[in-house]
């Protein structure tokens, strides 16, 4: 996941910081937060941490949708 995010960031720098690549970095960050939330759930860690991870994932997905719908390109 981190390798894919890094590669997309490098592609966006090569292509003059095109927002279409930045959108996918934000999407991968949301997926990473969901994975962290499930990891906390399966390890039976604090419920507060699990809810925080899922909440951050919702924010990442909301930013992705706003950029996808209104960001152009």
mmCIF file of N, CA and C in Angstrom:
data_model
loop_
_atom_site.group_PDB
_atom_site.id
_atom_site.type_symbol
_atom_site.label_atom_id
_atom_site.label_comp_id
_atom_site.label_asym_id
_atom_site.label_seq_id
_atom_site.Cartn_x
_atom_site.Cartn_y
_atom_site.Cartn_z
ATOM 1 N N UNK A 1 0.825 -1.183 0.000
ATOM 2 C CA UNK A 1 0.000 0.000 0.000
ATOM 3 C C UNK A 1 0.876 1.255 0.000
ATOM 4 N N UNK A 2 1.903 1.251 0.823
ATOM 5 C CA UNK A 2 2.780 2.412 0.894
ATOM 6 C C UNK A 2 3.568 2.569 -0.401
ATOM 7 N N UNK A 3 3.955 1.453 -0.998
ATOM 8 C CA UNK A 3 4.687 1.510 -2.266
ATOM 9 C C UNK A 3 3.797 2.094 -3.357
ATOM 10 N N UNK A 4 2.540 1.673 -3.406
ATOM 11 C CA UNK A 4 1.612 2.201 -4.411
ATOM 12 C C UNK A 4 1.384 3.696 -4.206
ATOM 13 N N UNK A 5 1.251 4.130 -2.970
ATOM 14 C CA UNK A 5 1.063 5.547 -2.689
ATOM 15 C C UNK A 5 2.297 6.345 -3.107
ATOM 16 N N UNK A 6 3.469 5.810 -2.815
ATOM 17 C CA UNK A 6 4.706 6.485 -3.214
ATOM 18 C C UNK A 6 4.853 6.582 -4.725
ATOM 19 N N UNK A 7 4.506 5.513 -5.426
ATOM 20 C CA UNK A 7 4.590 5.550 -6.885
ATOM 21 C C UNK A 7 3.620 6.554 -7.490
ATOM 22 N N UNK A 8 2.417 6.629 -6.940
ATOM 23 C CA UNK A 8 1.444 7.604 -7.452
ATOM 24 C C UNK A 8 1.916 9.023 -7.157
ATOM 25 N N UNK A 9 2.531 9.233 -5.981
ATOM 26 C CA UNK A 9 3.060 10.556 -5.663
ATOM 27 C C UNK A 9 4.180 10.939 -6.629
ATOM 28 N N UNK A 10 5.061 10.006 -6.967
ATOM 29 C CA UNK A 10 6.132 10.278 -7.931
ATOM 30 C C UNK A 10 5.550 10.590 -9.303
ATOM 31 N N UNK A 11 4.520 9.845 -9.720
ATOM 32 C CA UNK A 11 3.874 10.140 -11.001
ATOM 33 C C UNK A 11 3.246 11.521 -11.017
ATOM 34 N N UNK A 12 2.659 11.920 -9.889
ATOM 35 C CA UNK A 12 2.038 13.248 -9.853
ATOM 36 C C UNK A 12 3.097 14.341 -9.918
ATOM 37 N N UNK A 13 4.264 14.109 -9.323
ATOM 38 C CA UNK A 13 5.337 15.105 -9.415
ATOM 39 C C UNK A 13 5.890 15.194 -10.829
ATOM 40 N N UNK A 14 5.986 14.062 -11.510
ATOM 41 C CA UNK A 14 6.478 14.065 -12.885
ATOM 42 C C UNK A 14 5.498 14.780 -13.812
ATOM 43 N N UNK A 15 4.201 14.600 -13.564
ATOM 44 C CA UNK A 15 3.171 15.188 -14.434
ATOM 45 C C UNK A 15 2.677 16.530 -13.921
ATOM 46 N N UNK A 16 3.547 17.312 -13.313
ATOM 47 C CA UNK A 16 3.225 18.668 -12.849
ATOM 48 C C UNK A 16 2.070 18.697 -11.854
ATOM 49 N N UNK A 17 2.089 17.800 -10.903
ATOM 50 C CA UNK A 17 1.125 17.723 -9.804
ATOM 51 C C UNK A 17 -0.304 17.764 -10.336
ATOM 52 N N UNK A 18 -0.633 16.804 -11.129
ATOM 53 C CA UNK A 18 -1.977 16.648 -11.659
ATOM 54 C C UNK A 18 -2.887 16.130 -10.541
ATOM 55 N N UNK A 19 -4.025 16.773 -10.344
ATOM 56 C CA UNK A 19 -4.901 16.413 -9.237
ATOM 57 C C UNK A 19 -5.523 15.030 -9.383
ATOM 58 N N UNK A 20 -5.526 14.480 -10.579
ATOM 59 C CA UNK A 20 -6.089 13.137 -10.725
ATOM 60 C C UNK A 20 -5.241 12.115 -9.978
ATOM 61 N N UNK A 21 -3.929 12.334 -9.908
ATOM 62 C CA UNK A 21 -3.077 11.430 -9.145
ATOM 63 C C UNK A 21 -3.227 11.650 -7.645
ATOM 64 N N UNK A 22 -3.387 12.893 -7.236
ATOM 65 C CA UNK A 22 -3.553 13.220 -5.814
ATOM 66 C C UNK A 22 -4.832 12.581 -5.282
ATOM 67 N N UNK A 23 -5.877 12.542 -6.113
ATOM 68 C CA UNK A 23 -7.136 11.911 -5.684
ATOM 69 C C UNK A 23 -6.912 10.446 -5.316
ATOM 70 N N UNK A 24 -6.088 9.768 -6.087
ATOM 71 C CA UNK A 24 -5.862 8.352 -5.807
ATOM 72 C C UNK A 24 -4.986 8.141 -4.571
ATOM 73 N N UNK A 25 -4.107 9.089 -4.266
ATOM 74 C CA UNK A 25 -3.353 9.019 -3.018
ATOM 75 C C UNK A 25 -4.311 9.136 -1.835
ATOM 76 N N UNK A 26 -5.278 10.037 -1.945
ATOM 77 C CA UNK A 26 -6.266 10.207 -0.879
ATOM 78 C C UNK A 26 -7.121 8.950 -0.753
ATOM 79 N N UNK A 27 -7.481 8.338 -1.870
ATOM 80 C CA UNK A 27 -8.254 7.097 -1.835
ATOM 81 C C UNK A 27 -7.466 5.981 -1.154
ATOM 82 N N UNK A 28 -6.182 5.849 -1.489
ATOM 83 C CA UNK A 28 -5.357 4.824 -0.852
ATOM 84 C C UNK A 28 -5.184 5.092 0.643
ATOM 85 N N UNK A 29 -5.138 6.355 1.033
ATOM 86 C CA UNK A 29 -5.060 6.675 2.462
ATOM 87 C C UNK A 29 -6.323 6.239 3.192
ATOM 88 N N UNK A 30 -7.475 6.413 2.554
ATOM 89 C CA UNK A 30 -8.731 5.953 3.147
ATOM 90 C C UNK A 30 -8.766 4.440 3.292
ATOM 91 N N UNK A 31 -8.295 3.748 2.283
ATOM 92 C CA UNK A 31 -8.241 2.281 2.350
ATOM 93 C C UNK A 31 -7.288 1.835 3.453
ATOM 94 N N UNK A 32 -6.160 2.535 3.586
ATOM 95 C CA UNK A 32 -5.216 2.217 4.651
ATOM 96 C C UNK A 32 -5.817 2.428 6.033
ATOM 97 N N UNK A 33 -6.627 3.462 6.190
ATOM 98 C CA UNK A 33 -7.280 3.705 7.479
ATOM 99 C C UNK A 33 -8.303 2.623 7.789
ATOM 100 N N UNK A 34 -9.018 2.158 6.770
ATOM 101 C CA UNK A 34 -9.971 1.060 6.976
ATOM 102 C C UNK A 34 -9.229 -0.204 7.422
ATOM 103 N N UNK A 35 -8.106 -0.475 6.784
ATOM 104 C CA UNK A 35 -7.308 -1.650 7.163
ATOM 105 C C UNK A 35 -6.824 -1.514 8.609
ATOM 106 N N UNK A 36 -6.385 -0.320 8.998
ATOM 107 C CA UNK A 36 -5.959 -0.101 10.383
ATOM 108 C C UNK A 36 -7.109 -0.315 11.359
ATOM 109 N N UNK A 37 -8.302 0.125 10.977
ATOM 110 C CA UNK A 37 -9.468 -0.079 11.835
ATOM 111 C C UNK A 37 -9.787 -1.549 12.033
ATOM 112 N N UNK A 38 -9.738 -2.320 10.950
ATOM 113 C CA UNK A 38 -9.983 -3.759 11.074
ATOM 114 C C UNK A 38 -8.876 -4.448 11.873
ATOM 115 N N UNK A 39 -7.668 -3.961 11.727
ATOM 116 C CA UNK A 39 -6.557 -4.528 12.491
ATOM 117 C C UNK A 39 -6.778 -4.311 13.992
ATOM 118 N N UNK A 40 -7.218 -3.113 14.370
ATOM 119 C CA UNK A 40 -7.533 -2.847 15.783
ATOM 120 C C UNK A 40 -8.681 -3.728 16.256
ATOM 121 N N UNK A 41 -9.661 -3.953 15.393
ATOM 122 C CA UNK A 41 -10.811 -4.774 15.764
ATOM 123 C C UNK A 41 -10.388 -6.218 16.023
ATOM 124 N N UNK A 42 -9.574 -6.765 15.139
ATOM 125 C CA UNK A 42 -9.180 -8.169 15.281
ATOM 126 C C UNK A 42 -8.170 -8.389 16.405
ATOM 127 N N UNK A 43 -7.394 -7.359 16.747
ATOM 128 C CA UNK A 43 -6.456 -7.483 17.859
ATOM 129 C C UNK A 43 -7.107 -7.162 19.202
ATOM 130 N N UNK A 44 -8.400 -6.810 19.163
ATOM 131 C CA UNK A 44 -9.158 -6.466 20.367
ATOM 132 C C UNK A 44 -8.518 -5.300 21.122
ATOM 133 N N UNK A 45 -8.047 -4.302 20.372
ATOM 134 C CA UNK A 45 -7.480 -3.107 20.985
ATOM 135 C C UNK A 45 -8.606 -2.181 21.427
ATOM 136 N N UNK A 46 -8.257 -1.012 21.893
ATOM 137 C CA UNK A 46 -9.248 -0.062 22.409
ATOM 138 C C UNK A 46 -10.258 0.312 21.325
ATOM 139 N N UNK A 47 -11.508 0.330 21.725
ATOM 140 C CA UNK A 47 -12.576 0.649 20.781
ATOM 141 C C UNK A 47 -12.454 2.085 20.281
ATOM 142 N N UNK A 48 -11.930 2.960 21.140
ATOM 143 C CA UNK A 48 -11.761 4.352 20.758
ATOM 144 C C UNK A 48 -10.800 4.476 19.566
ATOM 145 N N UNK A 49 -9.728 3.715 19.562
ATOM 146 C CA UNK A 49 -8.762 3.743 18.464
ATOM 147 C C UNK A 49 -9.382 3.207 17.179
ATOM 148 N N UNK A 50 -10.171 2.155 17.307
ATOM 149 C CA UNK A 50 -10.822 1.572 16.134
ATOM 150 C C UNK A 50 -11.792 2.578 15.516
ATOM 151 N N UNK A 51 -12.595 3.224 16.345
ATOM 152 C CA UNK A 51 -13.541 4.214 15.834
ATOM 153 C C UNK A 51 -12.821 5.410 15.236
ATOM 154 N N UNK A 52 -11.696 5.780 15.809
ATOM 155 C CA UNK A 52 -10.907 6.880 15.259
ATOM 156 C C UNK A 52 -10.387 6.530 13.865
ATOM 157 N N UNK A 53 -9.904 5.311 13.690
ATOM 158 C CA UNK A 53 -9.417 4.887 12.373
ATOM 159 C C UNK A 53 -10.531 4.881 11.336
ATOM 160 N N UNK A 54 -11.697 4.378 11.713
ATOM 161 C CA UNK A 54 -12.816 4.371 10.766
ATOM 162 C C UNK A 54 -13.303 5.791 10.475
ATOM 163 N N UNK A 55 -13.270 6.654 11.480
ATOM 164 C CA UNK A 55 -13.666 8.050 11.268
ATOM 165 C C UNK A 55 -12.731 8.776 10.325
ATOM 166 N N UNK A 56 -11.441 8.543 10.484
ATOM 167 C CA UNK A 56 -10.467 9.157 9.582
ATOM 168 C C UNK A 56 -10.653 8.622 8.163
ATOM 169 N N UNK A 57 -10.989 7.339 8.043
ATOM 170 C CA UNK A 57 -11.242 6.765 6.716
ATOM 171 C C UNK A 57 -12.437 7.435 6.053
ATOM 172 N N UNK A 58 -13.473 7.711 6.824
ATOM 173 C CA UNK A 58 -14.644 8.397 6.269
ATOM 174 C C UNK A 58 -14.259 9.787 5.773
ATOM 175 N N UNK A 59 -13.414 10.472 6.528
ATOM 176 C CA UNK A 59 -12.964 11.800 6.100
ATOM 177 C C UNK A 59 -12.154 11.700 4.809
ATOM 178 N N UNK A 60 -11.238 10.721 4.712
ATOM 179 C CA UNK A 60 -10.457 10.535 3.485
ATOM 180 C C UNK A 60 -11.371 10.278 2.290
ATOM 181 N N UNK A 61 -12.375 9.408 2.482
ATOM 182 C CA UNK A 61 -13.289 9.094 1.379
ATOM 183 C C UNK A 61 -14.140 10.302 0.999
ATOM 184 N N UNK A 62 -14.529 11.108 1.982
ATOM 185 C CA UNK A 62 -15.307 12.318 1.684
ATOM 186 C C UNK A 62 -14.470 13.301 0.871
ATOM 187 N N UNK A 63 -13.202 13.474 1.239
ATOM 188 C CA UNK A 63 -12.325 14.368 0.479
ATOM 189 C C UNK A 63 -12.123 13.828 -0.937
ATOM 190 N N UNK A 64 -11.971 12.514 -1.058
ATOM 191 C CA UNK A 64 -11.828 11.912 -2.383
ATOM 192 C C UNK A 64 -13.065 12.181 -3.237
ATOM 193 N N UNK A 65 -14.242 11.989 -2.653
ATOM 194 C CA UNK A 65 -15.464 12.213 -3.428
ATOM 195 C C UNK A 65 -15.625 13.670 -3.835
ATOM 196 N N UNK A 66 -15.283 14.593 -2.951
ATOM 197 C CA UNK A 66 -15.379 16.009 -3.299
ATOM 198 C C UNK A 66 -14.414 16.335 -4.435
ATOM 199 N N UNK A 67 -13.184 15.843 -4.351
ATOM 200 C CA UNK A 67 -12.231 16.092 -5.430
ATOM 201 C C UNK A 67 -12.645 15.387 -6.721
ATOM 202 N N UNK A 68 -13.226 14.210 -6.591
ATOM 203 C CA UNK A 68 -13.634 13.461 -7.778
ATOM 204 C C UNK A 68 -14.818 14.123 -8.472
ATOM 205 N N UNK A 69 -15.774 14.599 -7.696
ATOM 206 C CA UNK A 69 -16.977 15.177 -8.286
ATOM 207 C C UNK A 69 -16.785 16.631 -8.730
ATOM 208 N N UNK A 70 -16.025 17.408 -7.957
ATOM 209 C CA UNK A 70 -15.920 18.846 -8.238
ATOM 210 C C UNK A 70 -14.520 19.299 -8.612
ATOM 211 N N UNK A 71 -13.565 18.372 -8.631
ATOM 212 C CA UNK A 71 -12.184 18.759 -8.881
ATOM 213 C C UNK A 71 -11.805 18.880 -10.343
ATOM 214 N N UNK A 72 -12.680 18.531 -11.228
ATOM 215 C CA UNK A 72 -12.328 18.582 -12.632
ATOM 216 C C UNK A 72 -11.459 17.397 -13.032
ATOM 217 N N UNK A 73 -10.698 17.559 -14.078
ATOM 218 C CA UNK A 73 -9.847 16.536 -14.685
ATOM 219 C C UNK A 73 -10.494 15.194 -14.609
#
